[in-house]
Amino acid sequence: MAVIGTFGSFTAARLGIYASQSSLNVTGNNIAHINTKGYTRQRMDLYSLNSMGSPRYANSFNVDIGYGVLSHSVSQLRDPYLDILYRNEQASVGAYEARLDGLKQLSHILDEVGDGDGEFGILEAQFNDLKRQLQILSLNAGGEEYDTTVQGAADKLCKYFNNYAKSLAKAKDTLTENLKGDVGSVNTILTQIRDLNVQIREAGIHGDSALELRDARNVLIDDLSSYIKIDVRYSLEKVDEYKDVEKLTISIADTGTPPIELINGIYGTQLSMPEEAAK
């Protein structure tokens, strides 16, 4: 083994204690954040300290095996595959919830079960009444009282249609306002993700991993996935010939090649309502 002096042995032991204490600090931090939303479990990255030169009394039988351990950095233990699965499910749940909300509003207006006579709904009962009055009129042509009865049944049916049309228009306005609110929420999230990208990039340039900022960004990306099915990609952006920083790109899934990008590093876009939907 390598020849290590007395103080070199003390140094190796001291570095080992420091590394163990740092690892325990990270473990304690993980336990403290067990209920923190968006927190990603962290790990202390250690590496071996080795000598850059030859020991003073080294010989051909000595093996240089290092002189201790150093705490290099703290990294996150996050599974990108689980992120993809979770965000895809979020998008599916969000889409079905939006459809369900619309169908519920329609069902309150066009509920045709048990509100008419017998087993009929309101519209069906009125249709049947008009049909019955027309059959009676066909057998009693020329009778003024039968004409009046048919006109009354038809007028009542028209009033039902008009009332339902007004209720459907109100439901459309409500759903449109809800959609405007969702678009506003998405734009707010996109702005916050872009701002975090700027901060994380600046931290990366100065050698900081910015783990807390990444956690905050992951929470926002998860929230965004509940509105839109997205693809999230990480790449390296070259700052200069010596430095690379992480670059985050978010695009709308299944939008062709090239995809529609929402976030491209420190740049972002905003969604807008179609004019025909906004009216």
mmCIF file of C-alpha atoms in Angstrom:
data_model
loop_
_atom_site.group_PDB
_atom_site.id
_atom_site.type_symbol
_atom_site.label_atom_id
_atom_site.label_comp_id
_atom_site.label_asym_id
_atom_site.label_seq_id
_atom_site.Cartn_x
_atom_site.Cartn_y
_atom_site.Cartn_z
ATOM 1 C CA MET A 1 0.000 0.000 0.000
ATOM 2 C CA ALA A 2 1.007 3.630 -0.256
ATOM 3 C CA VAL A 3 3.353 5.012 2.323
ATOM 4 C CA ILE A 4 1.392 7.620 4.307
ATOM 5 C CA GLY A 5 2.926 9.651 7.043
ATOM 6 C CA THR A 6 1.430 10.030 10.490
ATOM 7 C CA PHE A 7 -0.312 13.301 9.697
ATOM 8 C CA GLY A 8 -1.469 11.876 6.358
ATOM 9 C CA SER A 9 -3.282 9.130 8.241
ATOM 10 C CA PHE A 10 -4.862 11.698 10.528
ATOM 11 C CA THR A 11 -5.956 13.669 7.463
ATOM 12 C CA ALA A 12 -7.553 10.592 5.871
ATOM 13 C CA ALA A 13 -9.434 9.879 9.105
ATOM 14 C CA ARG A 14 -10.498 13.512 9.441
ATOM 15 C CA LEU A 15 -11.789 13.629 5.856
ATOM 16 C CA GLY A 16 -13.709 10.405 6.468
ATOM 17 C CA ILE A 17 -15.413 11.946 9.509
ATOM 18 C CA TYR A 18 -16.250 15.107 7.555
ATOM 19 C CA ALA A 19 -17.691 13.050 4.683
ATOM 20 C CA SER A 20 -19.768 10.924 7.059
ATOM 21 C CA GLN A 21 -21.069 14.021 8.841
ATOM 22 C CA SER A 22 -21.984 15.637 5.509
ATOM 23 C CA SER A 23 -23.814 12.470 4.430
ATOM 24 C CA LEU A 24 -25.702 12.402 7.747
ATOM 25 C CA ASN A 25 -26.660 16.050 7.228
ATOM 26 C CA VAL A 26 -28.133 15.188 3.828
ATOM 27 C CA THR A 27 -29.989 12.207 5.324
ATOM 28 C CA GLY A 28 -31.388 14.434 8.065
ATOM 29 C CA ASN A 29 -32.493 16.963 5.464
ATOM 30 C CA ASN A 30 -34.286 14.195 3.547
ATOM 31 C CA ILE A 31 -36.134 13.141 6.707
ATOM 32 C CA ALA A 32 -37.027 16.742 7.565
ATOM 33 C CA HIS A 33 -38.618 17.215 4.117
ATOM 34 C CA ILE A 34 -40.542 13.957 4.059
ATOM 35 C CA ASN A 35 -43.854 15.883 3.832
ATOM 36 C CA THR A 36 -42.599 18.788 1.714
ATOM 37 C CA LYS A 37 -44.457 19.032 -1.593
ATOM 38 C CA GLY A 38 -42.144 18.582 -4.558
ATOM 39 C CA TYR A 39 -39.051 17.757 -2.509
ATOM 40 C CA THR A 40 -36.679 15.335 -4.252
ATOM 41 C CA ARG A 41 -34.559 12.998 -2.153
ATOM 42 C CA GLN A 42 -30.904 14.062 -2.139
ATOM 43 C CA ARG A 43 -27.605 12.207 -1.952
ATOM 44 C CA MET A 44 -24.103 13.270 -0.962
ATOM 45 C CA ASP A 45 -21.678 12.518 -3.776
ATOM 46 C CA LEU A 46 -18.268 11.394 -2.524
ATOM 47 C CA TYR A 47 -15.036 10.817 -4.397
ATOM 48 C CA SER A 48 -11.613 9.537 -3.536
ATOM 49 C CA LEU A 49 -8.742 11.912 -2.844
ATOM 50 C CA ASN A 50 -5.589 10.720 -4.523
ATOM 51 C CA SER A 51 -2.104 12.041 -4.713
ATOM 52 C CA MET A 52 -1.096 13.966 -7.790
ATOM 53 C CA GLY A 53 2.580 13.148 -7.250
ATOM 54 C CA SER A 54 4.687 10.304 -5.909
ATOM 55 C CA PRO A 55 5.297 9.860 -2.174
ATOM 56 C CA ARG A 56 8.791 10.855 -1.060
ATOM 57 C CA TYR A 57 9.686 7.344 0.039
ATOM 58 C CA ALA A 58 7.751 5.441 -2.620
ATOM 59 C CA ASN A 59 9.206 2.399 -4.348
ATOM 60 C CA SER A 60 8.102 -0.047 -6.979
ATOM 61 C CA PHE A 61 6.253 -2.164 -4.398
ATOM 62 C CA ASN A 62 4.054 0.679 -3.178
ATOM 63 C CA VAL A 63 0.520 0.989 -4.543
ATOM 64 C CA ASP A 64 -0.985 4.465 -4.500
ATOM 65 C CA ILE A 65 -4.557 3.912 -3.331
ATOM 66 C CA GLY A 66 -5.615 7.401 -2.327
ATOM 67 C CA TYR A 67 -5.468 9.525 0.753
ATOM 68 C CA GLY A 68 -9.052 9.854 1.952
ATOM 69 C CA VAL A 69 -12.507 10.896 0.793
ATOM 70 C CA LEU A 70 -13.963 14.249 -0.183
ATOM 71 C CA SER A 71 -17.557 15.461 -0.284
ATOM 72 C CA HIS A 72 -17.996 16.567 -3.872
ATOM 73 C CA SER A 73 -21.590 17.766 -4.215
ATOM 74 C CA VAL A 74 -25.215 16.979 -3.438
ATOM 75 C CA SER A 75 -27.384 15.508 -6.209
ATOM 76 C CA GLN A 76 -31.038 14.527 -6.508
ATOM 77 C CA LEU A 77 -32.351 10.965 -6.757
ATOM 78 C CA ARG A 78 -35.162 11.413 -9.276
ATOM 79 C CA ASP A 79 -36.448 8.904 -11.850
ATOM 80 C CA PRO A 80 -37.187 10.601 -15.218
ATOM 81 C CA TYR A 81 -39.262 7.591 -16.335
ATOM 82 C CA LEU A 82 -41.624 7.948 -13.351
ATOM 83 C CA ASP A 83 -41.891 11.667 -14.091
ATOM 84 C CA ILE A 84 -43.051 10.892 -17.630
ATOM 85 C CA LEU A 85 -45.623 8.329 -16.447
ATOM 86 C CA TYR A 86 -46.967 10.625 -13.743
ATOM 87 C CA ARG A 87 -47.285 13.651 -16.022
ATOM 88 C CA ASN A 88 -48.977 11.639 -18.771
ATOM 89 C CA GLU A 89 -51.523 10.359 -16.253
ATOM 90 C CA GLN A 90 -51.996 13.907 -14.983
ATOM 91 C CA ALA A 91 -52.815 15.042 -18.512
ATOM 92 C CA SER A 92 -55.341 12.214 -18.977
ATOM 93 C CA VAL A 93 -57.043 12.918 -15.660
ATOM 94 C CA GLY A 94 -57.205 16.639 -16.421
ATOM 95 C CA ALA A 95 -58.760 16.023 -19.840
ATOM 96 C CA TYR A 96 -61.410 13.662 -18.464
ATOM 97 C CA GLU A 97 -62.237 16.025 -15.592
ATOM 98 C CA ALA A 98 -62.791 18.875 -18.054
ATOM 99 C CA ARG A 99 -65.090 16.684 -20.178
ATOM 100 C CA LEU A 100 -66.967 15.496 -17.112
ATOM 101 C CA ASP A 101 -67.519 19.066 -15.955
ATOM 102 C CA GLY A 102 -68.996 19.981 -19.346
ATOM 103 C CA LEU A 103 -71.218 16.897 -19.444
ATOM 104 C CA LYS A 104 -72.488 17.592 -15.928
ATOM 105 C CA GLN A 105 -73.595 21.072 -16.947
ATOM 106 C CA LEU A 106 -75.340 19.673 -20.019
ATOM 107 C CA SER A 107 -76.994 16.905 -18.009
ATOM 108 C CA HIS A 108 -78.588 19.446 -15.670
ATOM 109 C CA ILE A 109 -80.168 21.124 -18.700
ATOM 110 C CA LEU A 110 -81.077 18.124 -20.860
ATOM 111 C CA ASP A 111 -81.962 15.668 -18.100
ATOM 112 C CA GLU A 112 -84.831 13.722 -19.704
ATOM 113 C CA VAL A 113 -85.243 10.998 -17.099
ATOM 114 C CA GLY A 114 -88.434 11.003 -15.034
ATOM 115 C CA ASP A 115 -89.293 14.705 -15.266
ATOM 116 C CA GLY A 116 -92.286 14.248 -17.577
ATOM 117 C CA ASP A 117 -95.406 12.159 -17.237
ATOM 118 C CA GLY A 118 -94.838 8.521 -16.454
ATOM 119 C CA GLU A 119 -91.493 7.298 -17.766
ATOM 120 C CA PHE A 120 -91.026 10.200 -20.172
ATOM 121 C CA GLY A 121 -88.761 13.199 -19.952
ATOM 122 C CA ILE A 122 -90.092 16.697 -20.462
ATOM 123 C CA LEU A 123 -89.270 17.025 -24.158
ATOM 124 C CA GLU A 124 -90.261 13.479 -24.991
ATOM 125 C CA ALA A 125 -93.560 13.873 -23.167
ATOM 126 C CA GLN A 126 -94.301 17.106 -25.052
ATOM 127 C CA PHE A 127 -93.324 15.527 -28.386
ATOM 128 C CA ASN A 128 -95.689 12.653 -27.701
ATOM 129 C CA ASP A 129 -98.439 15.082 -26.722
ATOM 130 C CA LEU A 130 -98.000 17.045 -29.973
ATOM 131 C CA LYS A 131 -97.978 13.792 -31.950
ATOM 132 C CA ARG A 132 -101.172 12.664 -30.231
ATOM 133 C CA GLN A 133 -102.901 16.001 -30.909
ATOM 134 C CA LEU A 134 -101.911 15.806 -34.576
ATOM 135 C CA GLN A 135 -103.362 12.306 -34.842
ATOM 136 C CA ILE A 136 -106.607 13.511 -33.282
ATOM 137 C CA LEU A 137 -106.653 16.472 -35.681
ATOM 138 C CA SER A 138 -106.193 14.156 -38.666
ATOM 139 C CA LEU A 139 -109.346 12.334 -37.638
ATOM 140 C CA ASN A 140 -111.284 15.544 -37.037
ATOM 141 C CA ALA A 141 -110.213 17.819 -39.849
ATOM 142 C CA GLY A 142 -111.884 21.218 -39.860
ATOM 143 C CA GLY A 143 -112.603 21.284 -36.133
ATOM 144 C CA GLU A 144 -111.477 24.664 -34.763
ATOM 145 C CA GLU A 145 -111.060 23.392 -31.219
ATOM 146 C CA TYR A 146 -108.641 20.710 -32.436
ATOM 147 C CA ASP A 147 -106.598 23.290 -34.341
ATOM 148 C CA THR A 148 -106.288 25.339 -31.164
ATOM 149 C CA THR A 149 -105.174 22.269 -29.175
ATOM 150 C CA VAL A 150 -102.449 21.426 -31.722
ATOM 151 C CA GLN A 151 -101.236 25.041 -31.745
ATOM 152 C CA GLY A 152 -101.064 25.045 -27.946
ATOM 153 C CA ALA A 153 -99.034 21.807 -27.876
ATOM 154 C CA ALA A 154 -96.653 23.125 -30.549
ATOM 155 C CA ASP A 155 -96.299 26.467 -28.767
ATOM 156 C CA LYS A 156 -95.455 24.715 -25.499
ATOM 157 C CA LEU A 157 -92.821 22.593 -27.246
ATOM 158 C CA CYS A 158 -91.262 25.704 -28.806
ATOM 159 C CA LYS A 159 -91.080 27.360 -25.399
ATOM 160 C CA TYR A 160 -89.228 24.326 -24.042
ATOM 161 C CA PHE A 161 -86.748 24.537 -26.927
ATOM 162 C CA ASN A 162 -86.227 28.263 -26.331
ATOM 163 C CA ASN A 163 -85.643 27.743 -22.597
ATOM 164 C CA TYR A 164 -83.174 24.935 -23.253
ATOM 165 C CA ALA A 165 -81.381 27.067 -25.854
ATOM 166 C CA LYS A 166 -80.955 29.882 -23.324
ATOM 167 C CA SER A 167 -79.669 27.439 -20.695
ATOM 168 C CA LEU A 168 -77.222 25.919 -23.202
ATOM 169 C CA ALA A 169 -75.957 29.400 -24.105
ATOM 170 C CA LYS A 170 -75.341 30.109 -20.413
ATOM 171 C CA ALA A 171 -73.523 26.789 -20.052
ATOM 172 C CA LYS A 172 -71.348 27.672 -23.046
ATOM 173 C CA ASP A 173 -70.492 31.043 -21.506
ATOM 174 C CA THR A 174 -69.595 29.355 -18.212
ATOM 175 C CA LEU A 175 -67.361 26.800 -19.913
ATOM 176 C CA THR A 176 -65.721 29.551 -21.968
ATOM 177 C CA GLU A 177 -64.959 31.535 -18.803
ATOM 178 C CA ASN A 178 -63.545 28.397 -17.211
ATOM 179 C CA LEU A 179 -61.342 27.912 -20.263
ATOM 180 C CA LYS A 180 -60.142 31.502 -20.047
ATOM 181 C CA GLY A 181 -59.235 30.888 -16.425
ATOM 182 C CA ASP A 182 -57.322 27.736 -17.361
ATOM 183 C CA VAL A 183 -55.422 29.594 -20.084
ATOM 184 C CA GLY A 184 -54.506 32.275 -17.563
ATOM 185 C CA SER A 185 -53.315 29.626 -15.094
ATOM 186 C CA VAL A 186 -51.200 27.938 -17.775
ATOM 187 C CA ASN A 187 -49.620 31.270 -18.764
ATOM 188 C CA THR A 188 -48.788 32.009 -15.124
ATOM 189 C CA ILE A 189 -47.143 28.596 -14.749
ATOM 190 C CA LEU A 190 -45.147 29.077 -17.973
ATOM 191 C CA THR A 191 -43.893 32.452 -16.762
ATOM 192 C CA GLN A 192 -42.830 30.988 -13.420
ATOM 193 C CA ILE A 193 -41.015 28.067 -15.089
ATOM 194 C CA ARG A 194 -39.193 30.450 -17.421
ATOM 195 C CA ASP A 195 -38.126 32.635 -14.483
ATOM 196 C CA LEU A 196 -36.858 29.577 -12.608
ATOM 197 C CA ASN A 197 -34.930 28.498 -15.695
ATOM 198 C CA VAL A 198 -33.170 31.861 -15.661
ATOM 199 C CA GLN A 199 -32.245 31.464 -11.984
ATOM 200 C CA ILE A 200 -31.118 27.847 -12.400
ATOM 201 C CA ARG A 201 -28.990 28.799 -15.406
ATOM 202 C CA GLU A 202 -27.315 31.599 -13.463
ATOM 203 C CA ALA A 203 -26.697 29.235 -10.554
ATOM 204 C CA GLY A 204 -25.236 26.619 -12.922
ATOM 205 C CA ILE A 205 -22.825 29.153 -14.404
ATOM 206 C CA HIS A 206 -21.512 29.828 -10.887
ATOM 207 C CA GLY A 207 -21.285 26.120 -10.033
ATOM 208 C CA ASP A 208 -24.413 25.839 -7.876
ATOM 209 C CA SER A 209 -26.763 22.907 -8.505
ATOM 210 C CA ALA A 210 -29.794 24.921 -7.225
ATOM 211 C CA LEU A 211 -31.648 21.831 -5.996
ATOM 212 C CA GLU A 212 -34.417 23.787 -4.248
ATOM 213 C CA LEU A 213 -35.108 25.776 -7.413
ATOM 214 C CA ARG A 214 -35.304 22.516 -9.367
ATOM 215 C CA ASP A 215 -37.819 21.149 -6.885
ATOM 216 C CA ALA A 216 -39.957 24.276 -7.291
ATOM 217 C CA ARG A 217 -39.721 23.911 -11.073
ATOM 218 C CA ASN A 218 -40.739 20.247 -10.948
ATOM 219 C CA VAL A 219 -43.858 21.156 -8.954
ATOM 220 C CA LEU A 220 -44.810 23.699 -11.619
ATOM 221 C CA ILE A 221 -44.167 21.213 -14.431
ATOM 222 C CA ASP A 222 -46.421 18.688 -12.665
ATOM 223 C CA ASP A 223 -49.128 21.370 -12.374
ATOM 224 C CA LEU A 224 -48.729 22.237 -16.058
ATOM 225 C CA SER A 225 -49.166 18.577 -17.027
ATOM 226 C CA SER A 226 -52.667 18.608 -15.498
ATOM 227 C CA TYR A 227 -53.721 21.142 -18.168
ATOM 228 C CA ILE A 228 -51.720 19.995 -21.226
ATOM 229 C CA LYS A 229 -50.001 16.782 -22.254
ATOM 230 C CA ILE A 230 -46.357 17.836 -22.470
ATOM 231 C CA ASP A 231 -42.918 16.523 -23.381
ATOM 232 C CA VAL A 232 -40.097 17.602 -21.071
ATOM 233 C CA ARG A 233 -36.505 17.375 -22.299
ATOM 234 C CA TYR A 234 -33.168 18.223 -20.700
ATOM 235 C CA SER A 235 -30.052 19.049 -22.680
ATOM 236 C CA LEU A 236 -26.762 20.886 -22.241
ATOM 237 C CA GLU A 237 -26.313 24.472 -23.363
ATOM 238 C CA LYS A 238 -22.780 25.645 -24.015
ATOM 239 C CA VAL A 239 -21.977 28.891 -22.211
ATOM 240 C CA ASP A 240 -18.360 29.052 -23.375
ATOM 241 C CA GLU A 241 -15.648 26.617 -24.389
ATOM 242 C CA TYR A 242 -15.214 25.517 -20.773
ATOM 243 C CA LYS A 243 -18.727 25.562 -19.325
ATOM 244 C CA ASP A 244 -22.010 23.771 -20.041
ATOM 245 C CA VAL A 245 -25.297 24.356 -18.212
ATOM 246 C CA GLU A 246 -28.559 22.445 -18.222
ATOM 247 C CA LYS A 247 -31.305 23.545 -20.596
ATOM 248 C CA LEU A 248 -34.968 22.647 -20.118
ATOM 249 C CA THR A 249 -37.363 22.425 -23.078
ATOM 250 C CA ILE A 250 -41.111 21.871 -22.727
ATOM 251 C CA SER A 251 -43.300 21.233 -25.767
ATOM 252 C CA ILE A 252 -46.892 20.149 -26.348
ATOM 253 C CA ALA A 253 -46.947 16.391 -26.906
ATOM 254 C CA ASP A 254 -48.008 14.882 -30.239
ATOM 255 C CA THR A 255 -47.836 18.159 -32.193
ATOM 256 C CA GLY A 256 -45.624 16.894 -35.020
ATOM 257 C CA THR A 257 -42.096 17.754 -36.043
ATOM 258 C CA PRO A 258 -40.952 20.241 -34.944
ATOM 259 C CA PRO A 259 -43.249 20.247 -31.908
ATOM 260 C CA ILE A 260 -44.942 23.334 -30.518
ATOM 261 C CA GLU A 261 -42.583 24.602 -27.829
ATOM 262 C CA LEU A 262 -43.833 26.307 -24.686
ATOM 263 C CA ILE A 263 -40.480 26.699 -22.936
ATOM 264 C CA ASN A 264 -37.045 26.788 -24.536
ATOM 265 C CA GLY A 265 -34.433 27.393 -21.864
ATOM 266 C CA ILE A 266 -34.759 30.976 -20.658
ATOM 267 C CA TYR A 267 -37.397 31.753 -23.302
ATOM 268 C CA GLY A 268 -41.111 31.034 -23.074
ATOM 269 C CA THR A 269 -44.375 31.644 -24.851
ATOM 270 C CA GLN A 270 -47.948 32.394 -23.806
ATOM 271 C CA LEU A 271 -51.213 30.796 -24.879
ATOM 272 C CA SER A 272 -54.160 32.768 -26.202
ATOM 273 C CA MET A 273 -57.857 32.080 -26.649
ATOM 274 C CA PRO A 274 -59.169 31.530 -30.194
ATOM 275 C CA GLU A 275 -61.398 34.426 -31.230
ATOM 276 C CA GLU A 276 -64.403 32.202 -31.961
ATOM 277 C CA ALA A 277 -64.123 30.592 -28.500
ATOM 278 C CA ALA A 278 -63.735 33.925 -26.728
ATOM 279 C CA LYS A 279 -67.003 35.338 -28.070
#
